[in-house]
CSV table of C-alpha atoms in Angstrom, one decimal:
chain,number,residue,atom,x,y,z
V,211,UNK,CA,9.0,21.8,0.0
V,212,UNK,CA,10.2,24.4,-0.3
V,213,UNK,CA,10.6,24.2,-4.8
V,214,UNK,CA,6.9,22.4,-4.8
V,215,UNK,CA,6.0,25.3,-3.2
V,216,UNK,CA,8.1,28.0,-5.3
V,217,UNK,CA,5.6,26.3,-8.4
V,218,UNK,CA,2.8,25.9,-6.5
V,219,UNK,CA,2.1,28.9,-4.8
V,220,UNK,CA,1.9,30.9,-8.1
V,221,UNK,CA,-0.9,29.5,-9.4
V,222,UNK,CA,-3.2,29.9,-6.5
V,223,UNK,CA,-2.2,33.3,-6.5
V,224,UNK,CA,-3.4,33.8,-10.5
V,225,UNK,CA,-6.5,31.5,-9.1
V,226,UNK,CA,-7.4,33.2,-6.1
V,227,UNK,CA,-6.8,36.9,-8.2
V,228,UNK,CA,-9.4,35.6,-10.7
V,229,UNK,CA,-11.6,35.0,-7.5
V,230,UNK,CA,-11.6,38.0,-5.9
V,231,UNK,CA,-11.9,40.0,-9.0
V,232,UNK,CA,-15.2,38.4,-10.2
V,233,UNK,CA,-16.4,38.6,-6.4
V,234,UNK,CA,-15.4,42.7,-6.8
V,235,UNK,CA,-17.5,42.6,-9.6
V,236,UNK,CA,-14.0,44.0,-12.1
V,237,UNK,CA,-15.7,41.3,-14.5
V,238,UNK,CA,-19.3,40.9,-15.1
V,239,UNK,CA,-21.2,37.2,-15.5
V,240,UNK,CA,-19.9,36.6,-19.3
V,241,UNK,CA,-16.3,37.6,-19.0
V,242,UNK,CA,-15.4,33.9,-18.0
V,243,UNK,CA,-17.2,32.0,-21.1
V,244,UNK,CA,-15.4,35.0,-22.9
V,245,UNK,CA,-11.7,34.5,-21.3
V,246,UNK,CA,-12.0,30.9,-21.4
V,247,UNK,CA,-12.5,31.4,-25.6
V,248,UNK,CA,-9.5,32.8,-25.8
V,249,UNK,CA,-7.6,30.4,-24.3
V,250,UNK,CA,-9.4,28.1,-26.2
V,251,UNK,CA,-9.0,29.4,-29.7
V,252,UNK,CA,-5.9,31.6,-29.4
V,253,UNK,CA,-3.5,31.0,-26.7
V,254,UNK,CA,-3.5,27.4,-25.8
V,255,UNK,CA,-3.3,26.2,-29.8
V,256,UNK,CA,-0.2,28.6,-30.4
V,257,UNK,CA,1.4,26.9,-27.3
V,258,UNK,CA,0.6,23.9,-28.6
V,259,UNK,CA,2.1,24.6,-32.3
V,260,UNK,CA,4.8,25.8,-30.6
V,261,UNK,CA,5.6,23.1,-28.1
V,262,UNK,CA,5.5,20.4,-30.9
V,263,UNK,CA,7.2,22.6,-34.0
V,264,UNK,CA,10.1,22.9,-31.6
V,265,UNK,CA,9.9,19.4,-30.6
V,266,UNK,CA,13.0,16.7,-32.0
V,267,UNK,CA,11.7,13.4,-33.0
V,268,UNK,CA,15.3,12.1,-32.0
V,269,UNK,CA,15.3,13.5,-28.8
V,270,UNK,CA,11.6,12.3,-28.1
V,271,UNK,CA,12.6,8.6,-29.2
V,272,UNK,CA,12.4,7.3,-25.5
V,273,UNK,CA,10.8,4.5,-26.6
V,274,UNK,CA,10.5,2.6,-22.4
V,275,UNK,CA,9.2,6.4,-21.3
V,276,UNK,CA,6.3,6.0,-23.8
V,277,UNK,CA,5.2,2.9,-23.3
V,278,UNK,CA,4.9,3.7,-19.6
V,279,UNK,CA,3.2,7.2,-19.5
V,280,UNK,CA,1.3,6.3,-22.7
V,281,UNK,CA,-0.1,3.0,-21.6
V,282,UNK,CA,-0.6,4.4,-18.2
V,283,UNK,CA,-2.2,7.8,-19.4
V,284,UNK,CA,-4.8,6.0,-21.9
V,285,UNK,CA,-5.3,3.4,-19.4
V,286,UNK,CA,-6.4,5.1,-16.9
V,287,UNK,CA,-8.9,7.3,-18.7
V,288,UNK,CA,-10.4,4.6,-20.4
V,289,UNK,CA,-10.7,2.8,-17.1
V,290,UNK,CA,-12.1,6.1,-15.2
V,291,UNK,CA,-14.7,7.2,-18.5
V,292,UNK,CA,-15.9,3.2,-18.4
V,293,UNK,CA,-16.9,3.9,-14.8
V,294,UNK,CA,-18.3,7.2,-14.6
V,295,UNK,CA,-20.6,5.9,-17.5
V,296,UNK,CA,-21.5,2.9,-15.8
V,297,UNK,CA,-22.5,5.1,-13.1
V,298,UNK,CA,-25.1,6.8,-15.7
V,299,UNK,CA,-22.8,9.6,-16.9
V,300,UNK,CA,-23.2,10.7,-20.6
V,301,UNK,CA,-20.4,10.1,-22.8
V,302,UNK,CA,-19.3,13.9,-23.1
V,303,UNK,CA,-19.6,14.2,-19.2
V,304,UNK,CA,-17.4,10.8,-18.9
V,305,UNK,CA,-14.5,11.8,-21.0
V,306,UNK,CA,-14.4,15.0,-19.2
V,307,UNK,CA,-14.0,12.5,-15.6
V,308,UNK,CA,-12.0,10.7,-17.6
V,309,UNK,CA,-9.8,13.8,-18.2
V,310,UNK,CA,-9.7,14.6,-14.7
V,311,UNK,CA,-8.4,11.8,-13.9
V,312,UNK,CA,-5.0,11.3,-16.5
V,313,UNK,CA,-4.5,15.2,-17.5
V,314,UNK,CA,-1.3,15.5,-15.8
V,315,UNK,CA,-0.2,19.6,-15.1
V,316,UNK,CA,2.9,18.4,-17.3
V,317,UNK,CA,2.9,21.5,-19.1
V,318,UNK,CA,2.8,24.5,-16.4
V,319,UNK,CA,4.1,22.2,-13.2
V,320,UNK,CA,6.1,19.4,-14.9
V,321,UNK,CA,8.8,21.6,-16.2
V,322,UNK,CA,9.7,23.3,-12.8
V,323,UNK,CA,9.4,20.9,-10.8
V,324,UNK,CA,10.8,18.0,-12.5
V,325,UNK,CA,14.0,19.9,-13.3
V,326,UNK,CA,14.5,21.0,-9.5
V,327,UNK,CA,13.7,17.7,-8.6
V,328,UNK,CA,16.0,14.9,-11.4
V,329,UNK,CA,17.6,17.8,-13.4
V,330,UNK,CA,17.8,19.2,-16.4
V,331,UNK,CA,17.9,15.7,-18.0
V,332,UNK,CA,14.2,15.1,-17.0
V,333,UNK,CA,13.3,18.3,-19.5
V,334,UNK,CA,12.8,15.4,-22.6
V,335,UNK,CA,10.7,13.1,-20.9
V,336,UNK,CA,8.4,16.4,-19.5
V,337,UNK,CA,8.2,17.3,-23.4
V,338,UNK,CA,6.9,13.8,-24.3
V,339,UNK,CA,4.2,13.7,-21.2
V,340,UNK,CA,3.1,16.9,-22.0
V,341,UNK,CA,2.5,16.4,-25.6
V,342,UNK,CA,1.1,12.8,-24.7
V,343,UNK,CA,-1.3,14.4,-22.4
V,344,UNK,CA,-2.2,18.3,-24.3
V,345,UNK,CA,-2.2,17.1,-28.1
V,346,UNK,CA,-3.0,13.1,-28.1
V,347,UNK,CA,-4.9,12.5,-25.1
V,348,UNK,CA,-6.9,15.9,-25.4
V,349,UNK,CA,-7.4,15.2,-28.8
V,350,UNK,CA,-9.2,11.8,-27.9
V,351,UNK,CA,-11.3,13.2,-25.3
V,352,UNK,CA,-13.0,15.8,-27.9
V,353,UNK,CA,-13.5,13.1,-30.0
V,354,UNK,CA,-15.2,11.0,-26.9
V,355,UNK,CA,-16.9,14.6,-26.4
V,356,UNK,CA,-18.0,15.2,-30.5
V,357,UNK,CA,-19.3,11.8,-30.4
V,358,UNK,CA,-21.8,12.2,-27.4
V,359,UNK,CA,-23.0,15.7,-28.8
V,360,UNK,CA,-23.9,13.9,-31.9
V,361,UNK,CA,-25.3,10.6,-30.0
V,362,UNK,CA,-29.0,9.2,-31.5
V,363,UNK,CA,-28.3,9.9,-35.4
V,364,UNK,CA,-27.0,7.6,-37.9
V,365,UNK,CA,-23.4,6.0,-37.4
V,366,UNK,CA,-22.2,7.3,-41.1
V,367,UNK,CA,-23.7,10.4,-39.7
V,368,UNK,CA,-22.2,11.0,-36.3
V,369,UNK,CA,-18.8,10.1,-37.6
V,370,UNK,CA,-19.0,13.3,-40.6
V,371,UNK,CA,-20.3,15.6,-38.2
V,372,UNK,CA,-17.4,14.2,-35.7
V,373,UNK,CA,-14.8,15.1,-37.9
V,374,UNK,CA,-16.1,18.1,-38.9
V,375,UNK,CA,-15.7,19.0,-35.6
V,376,UNK,CA,-12.4,18.1,-35.1
V,377,UNK,CA,-11.3,19.5,-38.5
V,378,UNK,CA,-12.6,23.1,-37.2
V,379,UNK,CA,-11.5,22.8,-33.4
V,380,UNK,CA,-8.3,24.9,-32.9
V,381,UNK,CA,-7.0,22.7,-30.1
V,382,UNK,CA,-6.5,19.3,-32.8
V,383,UNK,CA,-5.6,21.7,-35.7
V,384,UNK,CA,-2.6,23.4,-34.0
V,385,UNK,CA,-0.5,20.1,-33.0
V,386,UNK,CA,-1.2,18.6,-36.4
V,387,UNK,CA,0.0,21.8,-38.6
V,388,UNK,CA,2.8,21.2,-35.3
V,389,UNK,CA,3.6,17.9,-36.0
V,390,UNK,CA,3.9,19.1,-40.2
V,391,UNK,CA,6.0,22.0,-39.2
V,392,UNK,CA,8.2,19.4,-37.0
V,393,UNK,CA,8.4,17.3,-39.3
V,394,UNK,CA,9.6,19.2,-42.4
V,395,UNK,CA,12.8,20.6,-40.6
V,396,UNK,CA,11.3,24.2,-42.1
V,397,UNK,CA,11.6,25.7,-38.4
V,398,UNK,CA,9.9,28.6,-37.3
V,399,UNK,CA,10.8,32.3,-38.8
V,400,UNK,CA,11.8,34.6,-35.6
V,401,UNK,CA,8.6,37.0,-36.2
V,402,UNK,CA,5.9,34.1,-36.1
V,403,UNK,CA,8.3,32.5,-33.0
V,404,UNK,CA,7.9,35.8,-31.0
V,405,UNK,CA,4.2,35.9,-31.9
V,406,UNK,CA,4.0,32.6,-30.7
V,407,UNK,CA,5.4,32.7,-27.5
V,408,UNK,CA,3.7,36.0,-26.7
V,409,UNK,CA,0.6,34.4,-27.3
V,410,UNK,CA,0.9,31.2,-25.8
V,411,UNK,CA,2.2,32.8,-22.7
V,412,UNK,CA,-0.7,33.8,-21.9
V,413,UNK,CA,-2.8,30.5,-21.9
V,414,UNK,CA,-1.4,29.1,-18.3
V,415,UNK,CA,-2.3,32.7,-16.8
V,416,UNK,CA,-5.6,33.1,-18.4
V,417,UNK,CA,-6.3,29.7,-17.7
V,418,UNK,CA,-6.1,30.0,-13.8
V,419,UNK,CA,-7.5,33.1,-13.8
V,420,UNK,CA,-10.7,31.9,-15.4
V,421,UNK,CA,-10.7,29.1,-13.0
V,422,UNK,CA,-11.0,31.6,-10.2
V,423,UNK,CA,-13.6,33.2,-11.9
V,424,UNK,CA,-15.3,30.3,-12.2
V,425,UNK,CA,-15.0,29.0,-8.5
V,426,UNK,CA,-16.2,32.8,-7.6
V,427,UNK,CA,-19.1,32.1,-9.8
V,428,UNK,CA,-22.7,31.8,-7.4
V,429,UNK,CA,-24.5,28.4,-7.4
V,430,UNK,CA,-26.1,26.1,-5.4
V,431,UNK,CA,-24.7,24.1,-3.2
V,432,UNK,CA,-22.9,20.8,-4.6
V,433,UNK,CA,-22.9,18.6,-1.8
V,434,UNK,CA,-24.0,15.2,-3.5
V,435,UNK,CA,-20.7,15.7,-6.3
V,436,UNK,CA,-18.4,16.2,-2.7
V,437,UNK,CA,-18.1,12.3,-3.5
V,438,UNK,CA,-17.3,12.5,-7.4
V,439,UNK,CA,-14.8,14.8,-6.6
V,440,UNK,CA,-13.2,13.1,-3.7
V,441,UNK,CA,-12.8,9.7,-5.7
V,442,UNK,CA,-11.8,11.7,-8.7
V,443,UNK,CA,-9.1,13.4,-6.3
V,444,UNK,CA,-7.6,10.0,-5.1
V,445,UNK,CA,-7.5,8.3,-8.4
V,446,UNK,CA,-5.3,11.4,-9.8
V,447,UNK,CA,-2.7,11.3,-6.6
V,448,UNK,CA,-2.7,7.5,-5.5
V,449,UNK,CA,-3.8,5.6,-8.3
V,450,UNK,CA,-3.0,7.0,-11.2
V,451,UNK,CA,0.8,7.4,-10.0
V,452,UNK,CA,0.7,3.6,-8.5
V,453,UNK,CA,0.2,2.1,-12.0
V,454,UNK,CA,2.7,4.1,-14.1
V,455,UNK,CA,5.1,3.1,-10.9
V,456,UNK,CA,3.5,-1.2,-11.8
V,457,UNK,CA,4.4,-0.7,-15.5
V,458,UNK,CA,7.7,1.1,-14.5
V,459,UNK,CA,9.2,-1.8,-12.3
V,460,UNK,CA,7.8,-4.9,-14.3
V,461,UNK,CA,6.2,-4.5,-17.7
V,462,UNK,CA,8.2,-1.9,-19.4
V,463,UNK,CA,10.9,-2.3,-16.7
V,464,UNK,CA,12.9,1.4,-16.8
V,465,UNK,CA,16.0,2.6,-15.0
V,466,UNK,CA,15.5,4.7,-12.1
V,467,UNK,CA,15.6,8.6,-13.5
V,468,UNK,CA,13.7,7.5,-16.5
V,469,UNK,CA,11.4,5.7,-13.9
V,470,UNK,CA,10.6,8.8,-11.3
V,471,UNK,CA,10.1,10.9,-13.7
V,472,UNK,CA,7.5,9.1,-15.5
V,473,UNK,CA,6.1,8.5,-11.9
V,474,UNK,CA,6.5,11.9,-11.0
V,475,UNK,CA,4.6,13.2,-13.8
V,476,UNK,CA,1.8,11.1,-13.1
V,477,UNK,CA,1.7,12.3,-9.9
V,478,UNK,CA,1.4,15.9,-11.0
V,479,UNK,CA,-2.5,17.5,-10.0
V,480,UNK,CA,-4.9,17.8,-12.6
V,481,UNK,CA,-4.2,20.6,-15.0
V,482,UNK,CA,-6.5,22.9,-16.2
V,483,UNK,CA,-7.0,21.7,-19.7
V,484,UNK,CA,-9.9,19.9,-18.2
V,485,UNK,CA,-11.4,23.3,-17.2
V,486,UNK,CA,-10.8,24.8,-20.5
V,487,UNK,CA,-12.6,21.9,-22.1
V,488,UNK,CA,-15.6,21.4,-19.5
V,489,UNK,CA,-16.5,25.1,-19.5
V,490,UNK,CA,-16.1,25.4,-23.0
V,491,UNK,CA,-18.7,22.5,-23.9
V,492,UNK,CA,-21.1,22.8,-20.4
V,493,UNK,CA,-20.3,19.6,-19.5
V,494,UNK,CA,-18.9,19.6,-15.5
V,495,UNK,CA,-17.3,23.1,-15.4
V,496,UNK,CA,-17.9,22.8,-11.8
V,497,UNK,CA,-16.5,19.1,-10.5
V,498,UNK,CA,-13.7,20.3,-12.8
V,499,UNK,CA,-12.7,23.3,-10.8
V,500,UNK,CA,-12.7,21.4,-7.7
V,501,UNK,CA,-11.0,18.9,-8.6
V,502,UNK,CA,-8.1,20.7,-10.1
V,503,UNK,CA,-8.3,23.4,-6.7
V,504,UNK,CA,-8.4,20.2,-4.6
V,505,UNK,CA,-5.5,18.1,-6.2
V,506,UNK,CA,-3.2,21.2,-6.6
V,507,UNK,CA,-3.4,21.6,-2.6
V,508,UNK,CA,-3.0,18.1,-1.7
V,509,UNK,CA,0.1,17.7,-4.4
V,510,UNK,CA,2.0,19.7,-2.1
V,511,UNK,CA,1.9,17.4,0.5
V,512,UNK,CA,1.0,14.3,-1.8
V,513,UNK,CA,5.0,15.2,-4.4
V,514,UNK,CA,6.8,16.0,-1.1
V,515,UNK,CA,6.1,12.5,0.0
V,516,UNK,CA,6.5,10.7,-2.9
V,517,UNK,CA,9.9,12.8,-3.5
V,518,UNK,CA,11.1,11.5,0.1
V,519,UNK,CA,10.5,7.6,-1.2
V,520,UNK,CA,11.9,8.0,-4.6
V,521,UNK,CA,14.9,9.6,-2.3
V,522,UNK,CA,15.3,6.6,-0.7
V,523,UNK,CA,14.2,3.8,-3.4
C-alpha cells in the first residue's frame, strides 16, 4: 500500500498544483492549450524517441507477453470504440473513448510500481507495454481521429489527407525515427542524449499540471457524462485486466511472473496521453480528464487488492 501511495501521490500533487495555479489566476485562459502544445510537439516526442531508440531488439522479443498484452490492448480498444460508435459517438470521439479504456499509464506508473512489486526483471515487460501503448496504440488512435476529421470526402482523398496528417504528427514521427536509430545500432550521441533526457523528462509533470489546469477551467455542469465516465473507469480498472488474465491463463499461457506483470500493467489507471490528444483535437477533453483523475484515485485500492490476490495465487 505504501509503495503504491508513494508512486501515486506525486501525480495528485502535480495535478493539484495545476488546478490551484489556474484557480489563483497565475495562468490565463489560453495557458492550458499552450502548455498542452508544448507537451505534444516537444516534450512527449522527445520521450517517445528516447524510449524507442534505446530499446534493445533482443530484449524486447518476449512473444508470449507481447501476444497477451498486445492482443488484450487492441481488442479492448476496438471493443470500446465499437461500443462508443453504437451509442452515437463520432469516430474521432470514439477513438478517444477507446484510449480512455485501453491506455495504461505504463510509462510513469508502471516502472516504479512493477519494480517495487516484482523486482528489476519486470522492467523489460514495462518497456514493451510502454512502446505498445504510447507508440503503437497512440498512432492507431491518431489514424482514427484524422479519418474522422476528413470524413465525407472521397476515400482516396481521405487516405491522402490522413497520410499527410500522420507524417506531420510528431507523436508518430518521433517513435518511427527512434525505431530507425534502434535498427541501425548507431546509438545516440551524448549531447543529444542529454537534450532528450531534459526535454522528455518535462512530458509527465507538464501533462499533469496541464490536466489540473484543465480541471480548474469553469464549465457548465456535465451530469449527463457521469455514466459514461463511470463506464470507462470500470472498463479500464476491471474488465481490461480481467481480459488480460484470461488470455495469460488459457489462450497464451504465461509463467506466473510474466503473467503478473501483464495483469498489473493492464490494471494501471488511464495515463495522460489520451488527455493530451483529446485537448489537442478538442474532443472529449472534460470526459478524459475525469477518467484519468478518478481511475488514478481508485487504482490505489484496486491495485492494492490485485497485488494481494497475485501474491496468494
